[in-house]
């Protein structure tokens, strides 16, 4: 029997996330998670929960969290949207705002989920090549388009841009929606959240997964003017009324309440990052100036894939992308100083054991 339903199948290539280890002994530096636990306030909320709390639906719009985020960022709750991780928030924004037949612009080297959503949602897109130092040229985004999405700092390059770049971008894109994906912004130098008060076409997305150590809870948010947020709520309510569960809402609020812990954890990660950058440079790597919780690097004499495979065999997971322009680069999430020491040992071993890489 021919399986006629096959001709109606969706044709998609999904996003590939960092590998999840099958045992506990792995040092996991491949998904840009935070090596430190969330604030003790999160643990306090979890210890007070009972199964009985789960018999009713959570708030449809995560009201308590929107309020807490609005207070933290000097906005109104109507300027805040919450979703099941910033992936969910970004997917909602792509659906709500990228509906023209003009292409959406984003860098050629960037978060690899963007092409996945574009293909899934049938959004035309055009990538703009970053230069050989992986920098984004703002003038590439001046042309007519169906929207713009840029991560700041960018991933996996780890490079950030400042206020001048973002303002320039917004000034040249008054007629389309501009999304700035700030997943790593807490480790960087500049966030443009404030600009949502000035530009009614700007959406800024952030996450609790990185700087707040809550990747497992799946909490993300967008900041924008009230009208844009109301369209995002309408899209959300057209496929899932309750993307955030009760525990996610309460733990995220608790995390926001502990500013001191948040700052201290971010500072620890940044200190280890800056030290790691020097260590890798001393080992002969070229490392971009990271404004994130990961390093992006290449070695002139050794293949990235060989290093990746060797350290993996030693129980350390880092990220290797077999993609054009970056197939000789590694993305290394910053772990604790102890985890990084293990990584340095493994990398030093592979550099001395393997000799120079062959060309061709
Ligand atoms: N944007 C970028 C640039 C990312 O690297 C990630 C993490 N994979 C996300 C968004 C999504 O993170 P989350 O869904 O955990 O909030």
XYZ file of C-alpha atoms and ligand atoms in Angstrom:
376
model
C 0.000 0.000 0.000
C 1.495 3.402 -0.870
C 1.604 5.623 2.178
C -0.103 8.623 0.651
C 0.025 10.629 3.859
C 3.772 10.978 3.292
C 3.203 13.617 0.641
C 1.595 15.813 3.312
C 4.473 15.477 5.786
C 6.133 18.649 7.012
C 9.665 19.004 5.649
C 11.906 20.285 8.442
C 15.442 20.024 9.748
C 15.291 20.564 13.500
C 17.724 22.543 15.653
C 20.425 20.329 17.188
C 21.111 21.159 20.829
C 24.338 20.302 22.715
C 24.612 16.605 23.541
C 23.122 15.468 26.871
C 25.502 13.130 28.718
C 24.276 9.674 29.712
C 26.210 9.550 32.965
C 26.986 11.948 35.815
C 30.768 11.935 35.494
C 30.840 14.120 32.416
C 32.097 17.717 32.613
C 29.425 19.423 30.555
C 30.698 22.556 28.804
C 28.611 22.270 25.645
C 25.262 24.030 26.209
C 26.206 27.363 27.792
C 24.591 26.404 31.067
C 25.718 27.999 34.318
C 27.991 25.767 36.448
C 26.636 27.252 39.692
C 23.247 26.426 41.219
C 20.377 28.939 41.145
C 19.854 31.306 44.082
C 19.094 29.622 47.449
C 15.748 31.474 47.199
C 14.842 29.095 44.362
C 15.586 26.119 46.608
C 13.445 27.696 49.337
C 10.459 27.971 46.980
C 10.926 24.384 45.818
C 11.070 23.043 49.388
C 7.799 24.768 50.220
C 5.891 23.261 47.267
C 3.453 20.401 47.646
C 1.885 18.195 44.990
C -1.472 19.690 45.888
C -0.313 23.031 44.438
C -0.316 21.442 41.000
C -3.987 20.546 40.678
C -4.960 23.919 39.204
C -3.739 25.699 36.077
C -1.064 28.374 36.481
C -1.596 32.060 35.649
C -2.209 32.398 31.904
C 0.172 35.312 31.520
C 2.603 34.537 34.370
C 1.291 37.712 36.039
C 3.552 37.598 39.112
C 6.638 37.151 36.969
C 5.673 39.903 34.514
C 5.234 42.239 37.484
C 8.580 41.249 39.039
C 10.377 41.681 35.694
C 8.680 45.027 35.066
C 9.847 46.253 38.491
C 13.392 45.020 37.908
C 13.685 46.715 34.500
C 11.705 49.903 35.186
C 8.845 48.972 32.829
C 5.150 48.123 33.141
C 3.894 44.505 33.209
C 2.233 45.289 29.836
C 5.751 45.666 28.407
C 6.711 42.108 29.380
C 5.949 38.741 27.797
C 6.978 35.417 29.367
C 7.421 32.069 27.677
C 8.789 28.561 28.004
C 12.426 29.583 27.600
C 13.479 32.347 25.226
C 13.289 29.807 22.381
C 9.520 29.799 22.886
C 9.458 33.598 23.178
C 11.479 33.993 19.954
C 9.281 31.486 18.105
C 6.181 33.449 19.191
C 7.761 36.706 17.986
C 8.782 35.182 14.610
C 5.185 33.975 14.168
C 3.617 37.250 15.219
C 5.807 39.689 13.311
C 7.591 38.042 10.374
C 4.720 37.700 7.932
C 5.790 39.763 4.939
C 7.188 38.394 1.691
C 10.386 40.381 2.192
C 13.306 38.512 3.759
C 14.162 38.662 7.439
C 17.830 39.623 7.901
C 20.237 38.025 10.354
C 23.995 37.285 10.428
C 25.337 34.214 8.583
C 27.061 33.082 11.767
C 24.548 33.210 14.560
C 22.089 31.190 16.640
C 21.216 28.221 14.451
C 17.590 28.159 15.588
C 16.730 31.202 13.399
C 16.825 29.322 10.075
C 14.902 26.475 11.695
C 12.001 28.771 12.668
C 12.117 30.532 9.304
C 11.810 27.237 7.454
C 9.127 25.921 9.822
C 7.052 29.087 9.555
C 7.816 29.627 5.838
C 9.476 33.005 6.496
C 11.826 34.183 3.725
C 15.253 35.093 5.070
C 18.606 36.436 3.953
C 21.820 36.058 5.901
C 24.366 38.871 6.118
C 27.985 37.671 6.302
C 29.933 38.778 9.357
C 33.504 39.911 8.552
C 36.598 37.748 9.032
C 36.785 38.860 12.672
C 33.122 37.772 13.026
C 31.937 41.364 13.465
C 28.504 42.440 12.223
C 28.400 45.407 9.828
C 25.324 47.475 10.661
C 25.109 48.879 7.121
C 24.253 45.360 5.873
C 20.918 45.839 7.670
C 19.957 49.162 6.082
C 18.150 47.606 3.093
C 14.448 46.865 2.835
C 13.551 43.741 4.776
C 10.769 41.802 6.500
C 12.390 42.136 9.929
C 15.773 41.858 11.643
C 17.009 39.508 14.339
C 20.449 39.859 15.915
C 21.767 38.347 19.130
C 23.732 40.727 21.314
C 26.205 39.330 22.243
C 26.159 37.062 19.200
C 26.397 33.273 19.492
C 28.507 31.286 18.894
C 31.014 34.087 18.210
C 30.586 35.594 21.734
C 31.091 39.118 20.330
C 28.919 42.009 21.503
C 27.966 45.420 20.126
C 27.269 48.672 21.972
C 24.526 51.278 22.081
C 25.673 53.099 18.951
C 25.282 49.986 16.797
C 21.796 49.221 18.141
C 20.566 52.804 17.768
C 21.940 52.958 14.230
C 20.206 49.649 13.434
C 16.899 50.905 14.821
C 17.127 54.272 13.071
C 17.537 52.488 9.719
C 14.729 50.013 10.388
C 11.715 52.052 11.449
C 9.242 50.060 9.340
C 9.929 46.527 10.490
C 10.276 44.648 13.739
C 13.800 44.414 15.142
C 14.463 41.592 17.603
C 17.576 41.774 19.762
C 18.205 38.386 21.356
C 19.955 39.128 24.672
C 20.325 35.538 25.910
C 23.895 36.277 27.109
C 23.600 39.973 27.882
C 24.203 39.688 31.629
C 27.792 38.629 30.876
C 28.253 41.497 28.421
C 28.508 45.271 28.421
C 25.286 46.639 26.991
C 21.569 45.821 27.123
C 19.085 47.781 25.018
C 15.982 47.035 27.160
C 15.706 50.739 27.960
C 15.207 51.504 24.247
C 11.807 49.767 24.142
C 10.458 53.014 25.651
C 11.718 54.909 22.612
C 11.339 52.495 19.687
C 7.892 50.954 19.196
C 9.284 48.318 16.794
C 11.953 46.881 19.136
C 11.637 43.524 20.897
C 14.325 42.451 23.349
C 14.417 38.822 24.465
C 16.237 37.451 27.508
C 16.391 34.198 29.451
C 16.730 32.722 32.952
C 18.730 29.814 31.483
C 22.225 31.312 31.536
C 22.968 34.022 34.099
C 20.283 32.739 36.516
C 21.153 29.019 36.294
C 17.574 27.982 35.496
C 17.982 26.244 32.117
C 16.038 23.268 33.449
C 13.057 25.436 34.398
C 12.523 26.913 30.903
C 11.784 30.590 31.512
C 12.344 33.354 28.962
C 10.955 36.828 28.393
C 10.517 39.622 25.896
C 10.410 43.359 26.524
C 8.604 45.629 24.059
C 5.905 48.247 23.841
C 2.405 47.312 24.983
C 0.967 46.796 21.543
C 3.673 44.374 20.422
C 3.351 42.443 23.675
C -0.420 42.153 23.173
C 0.180 40.552 19.726
C 2.614 38.112 21.274
C 0.034 37.209 23.945
C -2.517 36.641 21.161
C -0.165 34.254 19.321
C 0.605 32.413 22.561
C -3.099 32.097 23.326
C -3.579 30.626 19.869
C -1.451 27.573 20.581
C -0.800 27.223 24.332
C -2.425 29.301 27.077
C -0.067 28.123 29.819
C 3.526 27.872 28.537
C 4.928 28.524 32.031
C 4.006 26.209 34.869
C 3.384 27.329 38.437
C 6.798 26.241 39.730
C 8.593 28.009 36.875
C 6.775 31.245 37.640
C 7.489 31.118 41.378
C 11.136 30.095 41.109
C 11.807 32.766 38.484
C 10.288 35.413 40.789
C 12.438 34.102 43.660
C 15.555 34.268 41.499
C 14.812 37.872 40.522
C 14.454 38.757 44.192
C 18.042 37.740 44.940
C 20.002 40.392 43.065
C 23.098 39.940 45.234
C 23.453 36.234 44.422
C 22.787 36.923 40.741
C 25.538 39.549 40.555
C 28.043 37.423 42.468
C 27.444 34.401 40.219
C 27.770 36.429 37.024
C 31.028 37.948 38.317
C 32.439 34.492 39.116
C 31.657 33.237 35.595
C 33.151 36.369 34.026
C 36.353 36.070 36.079
C 36.799 32.422 35.037
C 36.034 33.378 31.431
C 38.696 36.073 31.327
C 41.222 33.742 32.877
C 40.264 30.946 30.428
C 40.675 33.302 27.498
C 44.271 33.998 28.540
C 44.960 30.304 29.161
C 43.729 29.335 25.698
C 45.664 32.165 24.068
C 48.791 30.994 25.870
C 48.186 27.531 24.357
C 48.226 29.102 20.886
C 44.465 29.433 20.301
C 42.884 32.442 18.674
C 40.035 33.425 20.981
C 37.454 36.138 20.299
C 36.873 38.721 23.044
C 33.967 37.024 24.770
C 31.125 39.008 26.312
C 29.267 35.798 27.135
C 29.622 32.710 29.326
C 31.498 30.828 26.610
C 34.625 31.100 24.468
C 34.821 30.793 20.714
C 38.250 29.698 19.557
C 40.408 28.034 16.946
C 43.951 26.692 16.911
C 46.142 27.411 13.871
C 47.878 24.037 14.068
C 45.211 21.621 15.268
C 41.841 20.671 13.880
C 38.943 21.730 16.077
C 37.205 18.424 15.447
C 40.251 16.451 16.679
C 40.410 18.512 19.876
C 36.651 18.142 20.372
C 36.831 14.362 19.930
C 39.835 13.940 22.189
C 38.434 15.958 25.091
C 35.121 14.112 24.652
C 36.994 10.811 25.052
C 38.287 12.236 28.360
C 34.738 12.868 29.577
C 34.570 16.591 28.766
C 31.849 17.802 26.402
C 32.444 21.023 24.454
C 30.686 22.153 21.259
C 31.830 21.695 17.683
C 29.734 22.926 14.741
C 30.252 21.314 11.361
C 29.063 24.475 9.612
C 30.532 26.678 6.850
C 33.151 29.210 8.070
C 33.220 27.862 11.627
C 34.049 24.182 11.128
C 37.491 24.727 12.622
C 36.195 26.487 15.748
C 35.171 25.320 19.184
C 32.600 26.791 21.536
C 33.494 26.204 25.157
C 31.073 26.993 27.966
C 32.700 28.463 31.067
C 32.558 25.990 33.953
C 33.853 26.208 37.502
C 37.623 26.837 37.889
C 37.988 23.142 38.773
C 36.175 22.003 35.620
C 38.227 24.390 33.512
C 41.456 23.033 35.037
C 40.452 19.545 33.833
C 39.749 20.967 30.386
C 43.139 22.740 30.190
C 44.851 19.452 31.095
C 43.000 17.542 28.373
C 43.594 20.232 25.735
C 47.286 20.513 26.592
C 47.559 16.757 26.164
C 45.972 16.749 22.732
C 48.111 19.690 21.579
C 51.346 17.984 22.556
C 50.322 14.459 21.499
C 49.049 15.111 18.016
C 51.679 17.312 16.413
C 50.867 19.825 13.692
C 47.709 19.292 11.715
C 47.948 18.393 8.072
C 46.576 20.803 5.585
C 44.277 19.907 2.705
N 19.226 32.715 22.019
C 20.486 32.305 21.939
C 21.476 33.138 21.169
C 20.895 31.114 22.571
O 22.159 30.679 22.471
C 19.944 30.369 23.311
C 20.354 29.096 24.018
N 20.425 27.967 23.234
C 18.619 30.842 23.349
C 18.300 32.023 22.706
C 17.514 30.082 24.015
O 17.700 29.849 25.365
P 16.500 29.405 26.298
O 15.402 28.813 25.406
O 17.083 28.400 27.211
O 16.019 30.631 26.982
